[in-house]
Tab-separated table of C-alpha atoms in Angstrom:
chain	number	residue	atom	x	y	z
A	1	MET	CA	-0.576	4.402	14.250
A	2	LEU	CA	-3.215	2.707	11.722
A	3	ARG	CA	-3.749	5.567	9.001
A	4	THR	CA	-6.160	5.344	6.365
A	5	ILE	CA	-4.910	6.692	2.803
A	6	ASN	CA	-7.242	8.485	1.629
A	7	GLU	CA	-5.802	10.694	4.797
A	8	LEU	CA	-2.704	10.664	4.021
A	9	GLN	CA	-3.484	11.369	0.576
A	10	GLY	CA	-2.495	14.670	-0.837
A	11	PHE	CA	-0.486	14.574	2.516
A	12	ALA	CA	3.266	17.268	1.745
A	13	ILE	CA	6.386	15.854	1.542
A	14	GLN	CA	9.100	17.788	3.871
A	15	ALA	CA	12.506	16.791	2.179
A	16	THR	CA	15.407	18.556	4.981
A	17	ASP	CA	15.209	21.366	3.058
A	18	GLY	CA	12.403	21.698	1.638
A	19	GLU	CA	8.551	20.632	0.527
A	20	ILE	CA	9.012	18.719	-2.433
A	21	GLY	CA	5.090	17.328	-3.349
A	22	SER	CA	2.558	15.740	-1.887
A	23	ILE	CA	1.280	12.041	-1.755
A	24	LYS	CA	-0.972	10.923	-4.852
A	25	ASP	CA	-0.458	7.370	-4.981
A	26	PHE	CA	1.043	4.187	-2.720
A	27	TYR	CA	2.230	1.231	-4.081
A	28	PHE	CA	2.330	-2.336	-2.745
A	29	ASP	CA	3.696	-5.697	-2.928
A	30	GLU	CA	0.609	-8.104	-3.443
A	31	GLU	CA	2.063	-11.521	-1.823
A	32	SER	CA	3.056	-9.306	1.765
A	33	TRP	CA	0.253	-5.808	1.573
A	34	ALA	CA	4.482	-4.486	2.601
A	35	ILE	CA	4.052	-0.603	0.948
A	36	ARG	CA	7.375	-0.379	-1.191
A	37	TYR	CA	6.582	3.278	-2.439
A	38	ILE	CA	4.779	6.343	-1.926
A	39	VAL	CA	4.292	8.251	-5.244
A	40	VAL	CA	4.616	11.895	-4.668
A	41	ASP	CA	3.489	14.703	-7.750
A	42	THR	CA	6.503	17.003	-6.638
A	43	GLY	CA	3.507	18.983	-8.712
A	44	ARG	CA	5.746	23.325	-8.725
A	45	TRP	CA	8.818	21.867	-8.190
A	46	LEU	CA	9.609	20.032	-10.678
A	47	PRO	CA	6.914	20.613	-13.011
A	48	GLY	CA	5.162	17.522	-14.348
A	49	ARG	CA	7.279	14.987	-12.447
A	50	LYS	CA	6.383	12.415	-9.749
A	51	VAL	CA	8.870	10.884	-7.813
A	52	LEU	CA	9.152	7.931	-5.901
A	53	LEU	CA	10.434	7.855	-2.218
A	54	SER	CA	11.473	4.391	-0.069
A	55	PRO	CA	9.249	3.642	4.233
A	56	HIS	CA	13.253	3.956	4.708
A	57	ALA	CA	14.029	7.006	4.072
A	58	MET	CA	10.444	8.514	5.704
A	59	GLY	CA	9.607	10.157	8.696
A	60	TYR	CA	7.930	11.465	11.163
A	61	VAL	CA	3.697	12.211	9.742
A	62	ASP	CA	2.821	15.082	10.747
A	63	ARG	CA	-0.716	14.598	11.230
A	64	ASP	CA	-1.160	17.871	12.468
A	65	ASP	CA	0.624	19.605	10.233
A	66	GLU	CA	-1.092	17.371	7.141
A	67	THR	CA	3.337	16.465	6.502
A	68	LEU	CA	5.140	12.972	6.379
A	69	SER	CA	9.300	14.222	6.724
A	70	ALA	CA	11.816	12.241	4.209
A	71	ASP	CA	15.529	11.700	5.128
A	72	LEU	CA	16.724	13.299	1.928
A	73	THR	CA	17.297	16.580	-0.468
A	74	LYS	CA	16.196	18.590	-2.818
A	75	ALA	CA	18.838	18.074	-4.778
A	76	GLU	CA	18.579	14.447	-3.868
A	77	ILE	CA	15.595	13.944	-5.182
A	78	GLU	CA	15.709	15.890	-8.103
A	79	GLU	CA	18.572	13.662	-9.212
A	80	SER	CA	16.888	10.214	-9.360
A	81	PRO	CA	16.629	8.474	-12.101
A	82	PRO	CA	13.441	9.678	-13.717
A	83	VAL	CA	10.100	7.073	-13.388
A	84	TYR	CA	6.897	6.847	-15.306
A	85	VAL	CA	3.610	5.877	-13.180
A	86	GLU	CA	1.916	5.418	-16.620
A	87	LYS	CA	3.838	2.636	-17.553
A	88	PRO	CA	4.852	-0.247	-15.768
A	89	LEU	CA	7.632	-0.509	-12.851
A	90	SER	CA	10.165	-2.612	-14.559
A	91	GLN	CA	12.346	-4.408	-11.441
A	92	GLN	CA	15.909	-2.350	-13.674
A	93	LEU	CA	14.830	0.962	-12.890
A	94	GLU	CA	13.931	-0.614	-9.392
A	95	GLY	CA	17.587	-1.567	-8.855
A	96	GLU	CA	18.570	2.180	-10.822
A	97	LEU	CA	16.009	3.655	-7.543
A	98	HIS	CA	17.446	1.488	-5.168
A	99	GLN	CA	21.502	1.983	-6.281
A	100	TYR	CA	20.896	5.608	-6.103
A	101	TYR	CA	19.106	6.178	-2.531
A	102	GLY	CA	21.503	2.888	-1.006
A	103	TRP	CA	17.650	1.406	-0.167
A	104	PRO	CA	17.290	-2.325	0.229
A	105	TYR	CA	16.449	-4.490	-2.742
A	106	TYR	CA	13.522	-6.468	-0.738
A	107	TRP	CA	13.304	-8.409	-3.721
A	108	ALA	CA	16.722	-10.132	-3.820
A	109	GLY	CA	16.171	-13.248	-3.923
A	110	ARG	CA	12.499	-13.302	-6.088
A	111	ASN	CA	14.298	-13.503	-9.123
A	112	ALA	CA	17.651	-15.587	-7.855
A	113	ALA	CA	16.489	-17.985	-10.608
A	114	THR	CA	16.077	-16.117	-13.189
A	115	VAL	CA	18.257	-15.914	-15.299
A	116	LEU	CA	19.197	-13.006	-18.540
A	117	PRO	CA	20.697	-13.514	-21.588
A	118	PRO	CA	24.710	-11.476	-21.358
A	119	ASN	CA	23.330	-10.501	-25.327
A	120	MET	CA	20.093	-8.570	-24.423
A	121	THR	CA	18.726	-5.113	-25.001
A	122	ARG	CA	17.844	-3.026	-21.492
A	123	LYS	CA	13.954	-3.198	-22.428
A	124	GLU	CA	14.921	-6.934	-23.157
A	125	LYS	CA	15.510	-7.498	-19.906
A	126	ASN	CA	12.799	-4.908	-18.034
A	127	ILE	CA	10.541	-7.275	-19.960
A	128	GLN	CA	11.415	-9.813	-18.103
A	129	LEU	CA	12.528	-8.412	-15.075
A	130	ALA	CA	9.565	-6.755	-14.785
A	131	ASP	CA	7.214	-6.828	-11.619
A	132	PRO	CA	4.282	-7.967	-11.069
A	133	GLN	CA	3.282	-8.124	-7.889
A	134	LEU	CA	3.106	-3.991	-7.581
A	135	ARG	CA	-0.119	-2.363	-7.398
A	136	SER	CA	-1.683	0.450	-6.518
A	137	SER	CA	-3.382	0.789	-3.324
A	138	GLN	CA	-5.553	4.104	-5.117
A	139	ALA	CA	-6.487	0.652	-7.445
A	140	ILE	CA	-8.253	-1.418	-5.766
A	141	ILE	CA	-10.723	1.254	-4.456
A	142	GLY	CA	-13.697	-0.462	-5.131
A	143	TYR	CA	-13.130	-3.519	-5.126
A	144	HIS	CA	-16.271	-5.953	-4.946
A	145	ILE	CA	-15.476	-7.781	-1.833
A	146	HIS	CA	-17.365	-11.879	-1.194
A	147	ALA	CA	-18.448	-13.876	1.917
A	148	THR	CA	-19.142	-17.290	1.612
A	149	ASP	CA	-22.994	-16.973	0.873
A	150	GLY	CA	-23.164	-13.506	-1.235
A	151	ASP	CA	-21.825	-10.469	-2.239
A	152	ILE	CA	-20.565	-7.482	1.623
A	153	GLY	CA	-19.803	-3.608	-0.275
A	154	HIS	CA	-16.785	-2.717	-2.323
A	155	VAL	CA	-13.286	-1.265	-0.850
A	156	GLU	CA	-13.990	1.507	-0.025
A	157	ASP	CA	-9.965	2.880	1.314
A	158	PHE	CA	-7.413	1.330	3.172
A	159	LEU	CA	-5.277	1.076	7.072
A	160	LEU	CA	-2.017	1.630	6.733
A	161	ASP	CA	-0.126	1.056	9.566
A	162	ASP	CA	2.591	3.878	8.964
A	163	GLN	CA	5.641	2.691	11.429
A	164	GLU	CA	6.016	-1.177	9.810
A	165	TRP	CA	4.473	0.626	6.258
A	166	PHE	CA	2.034	-1.993	5.970
A	167	ILE	CA	-1.540	-2.452	5.022
A	168	ARG	CA	-3.227	-3.317	7.357
A	169	TYR	CA	-6.971	-3.625	7.638
A	170	MET	CA	-9.768	-2.940	3.712
A	171	ILE	CA	-12.781	-0.526	4.639
A	172	VAL	CA	-15.176	-2.084	2.781
A	173	ASP	CA	-18.851	0.179	2.480
A	174	THR	CA	-21.348	-2.269	3.370
A	175	ARG	CA	-24.517	0.395	1.722
A	176	ASN	CA	-26.017	-1.605	-0.767
A	177	TRP	CA	-26.016	-4.476	1.865
A	178	LEU	CA	-26.537	-3.159	5.830
A	179	PRO	CA	-26.852	0.585	4.347
A	180	GLY	CA	-24.991	2.919	6.452
A	181	ARG	CA	-22.062	1.137	8.123
A	182	LYS	CA	-18.347	0.026	6.702
A	183	VAL	CA	-16.993	-3.341	7.941
A	184	LEU	CA	-12.668	-3.894	8.576
A	185	VAL	CA	-12.023	-6.708	7.090
A	186	ALA	CA	-7.593	-8.034	7.069
A	187	LEU	CA	-5.859	-9.152	4.557
A	188	ASN	CA	-4.776	-11.343	5.458
A	189	TRP	CA	-8.033	-12.998	5.940
A	190	ILE	CA	-8.544	-12.940	2.106
A	191	GLU	CA	-8.955	-16.753	0.677
A	192	LYS	CA	-8.731	-15.131	-2.940
A	193	PHE	CA	-7.606	-12.142	-4.367
A	194	SER	CA	-7.968	-10.825	-8.805
A	195	PHE	CA	-6.983	-8.669	-9.592
A	196	GLU	CA	-8.642	-9.566	-13.385
A	197	GLU	CA	-11.609	-9.977	-12.096
A	198	GLN	CA	-11.167	-6.669	-9.407
A	199	MET	CA	-12.883	-8.760	-6.265
A	200	ALA	CA	-12.133	-10.927	-2.890
A	201	GLN	CA	-12.850	-13.844	-1.566
A	202	ILE	CA	-13.410	-13.806	2.777
A	203	ASN	CA	-14.205	-16.529	4.148
A	204	LEU	CA	-16.879	-15.413	6.034
A	205	THR	CA	-19.833	-15.714	6.379
A	206	LYS	CA	-22.945	-12.298	5.734
A	207	GLN	CA	-24.536	-13.370	9.123
A	208	LYS	CA	-20.636	-13.258	10.913
A	209	ILE	CA	-19.159	-9.853	9.319
A	210	GLU	CA	-22.816	-8.393	10.392
A	211	ALA	CA	-22.368	-9.121	13.817
A	212	SER	CA	-19.777	-7.930	14.078
A	213	PRO	CA	-17.632	-5.433	16.835
A	214	GLU	CA	-18.966	-2.435	14.531
A	215	TYR	CA	-16.037	-0.774	13.267
A	216	ASP	CA	-16.728	3.396	13.154
A	217	PRO	CA	-14.877	6.122	11.161
A	218	ASP	CA	-14.426	8.274	12.682
A	219	LEU	CA	-12.717	6.965	15.565
A	220	ARG	CA	-8.764	5.858	16.122
A	221	VAL	CA	-8.189	1.904	15.768
A	222	GLU	CA	-7.003	1.470	18.743
A	223	ARG	CA	-4.760	-2.145	19.663
A	224	ALA	CA	-8.091	-2.869	21.924
A	225	TYR	CA	-10.939	-2.500	19.473
A	226	GLU	CA	-8.090	-4.670	16.790
A	227	ALA	CA	-7.816	-7.286	19.769
A	228	SER	CA	-11.680	-7.506	20.264
A	229	LEU	CA	-12.190	-7.990	16.166
A	230	HIS	CA	-9.916	-10.668	15.605
A	231	ASP	CA	-11.155	-12.345	18.905
A	232	TYR	CA	-13.903	-12.620	17.632
A	233	TYR	CA	-13.705	-13.709	14.452
A	234	VAL	CA	-10.847	-15.857	16.111
A	235	ARG	CA	-8.101	-15.095	13.743
A	236	SER	CA	-4.443	-14.550	14.491
A	237	ALA	CA	-3.405	-11.487	15.576
A	238	TYR	CA	-0.109	-10.159	12.937
A	239	TRP	CA	1.447	-7.548	16.731
A	240	LEU	CA	2.317	-11.211	18.390
A	241	ALA	CA	3.914	-12.368	14.727
A	242	LYS	CA	7.293	-12.678	14.523
A	243	GLU	CA	6.573	-12.022	10.595
A	244	PRO	CA	3.978	-9.232	9.044
A	245	PHE	CA	0.984	-10.762	8.838
């Protein structure tokens, strides 16, 4: 099911033996837009601490109770390697997390050609192996979206697939162009994405976007609407592809 990230923000995380905290953020891979980690604020349970949980540990999303289950015990989470979300996440720390929990190494092969001298300190290895691919979903909110002939608005939210754990669409607020309207832009329609300039370029005209099938943020996005959107823009449907995008 497609859900907005803002909707999931604040959902409680339920371990096998009790609640551990609430969703604070999502870290995604900028190449594939796959969710790699859910950032959990442990609140009063472990004051001042945040933990990262992989989608591989996640179970059922209960919209009614606003909870997301995790196949982990509170003790397992408490004893996990400490994470400091204020700092860049190094692959060294990611490796420790994945080894501790037994999660698969999603980056396997990405740095296969990187050979580090054996006498390097752990800090130096962290710098060399730091993964620039991961981004915070909250940090992207507000980025400007440009059509081929002008600015159409800014990123207000994302639609996330909570079964495959991929971000599928940006929700773009067009208030300064089309007051009161929001439009969906699929991530694989983006021609250029600049984190430095805080903007994305899409290969569509403003006229084409204005005439697109109406998006109602108060309604669930069903497959029929997705199909009509992809047909209108003459774009391949991600759900028919072997790869996520």
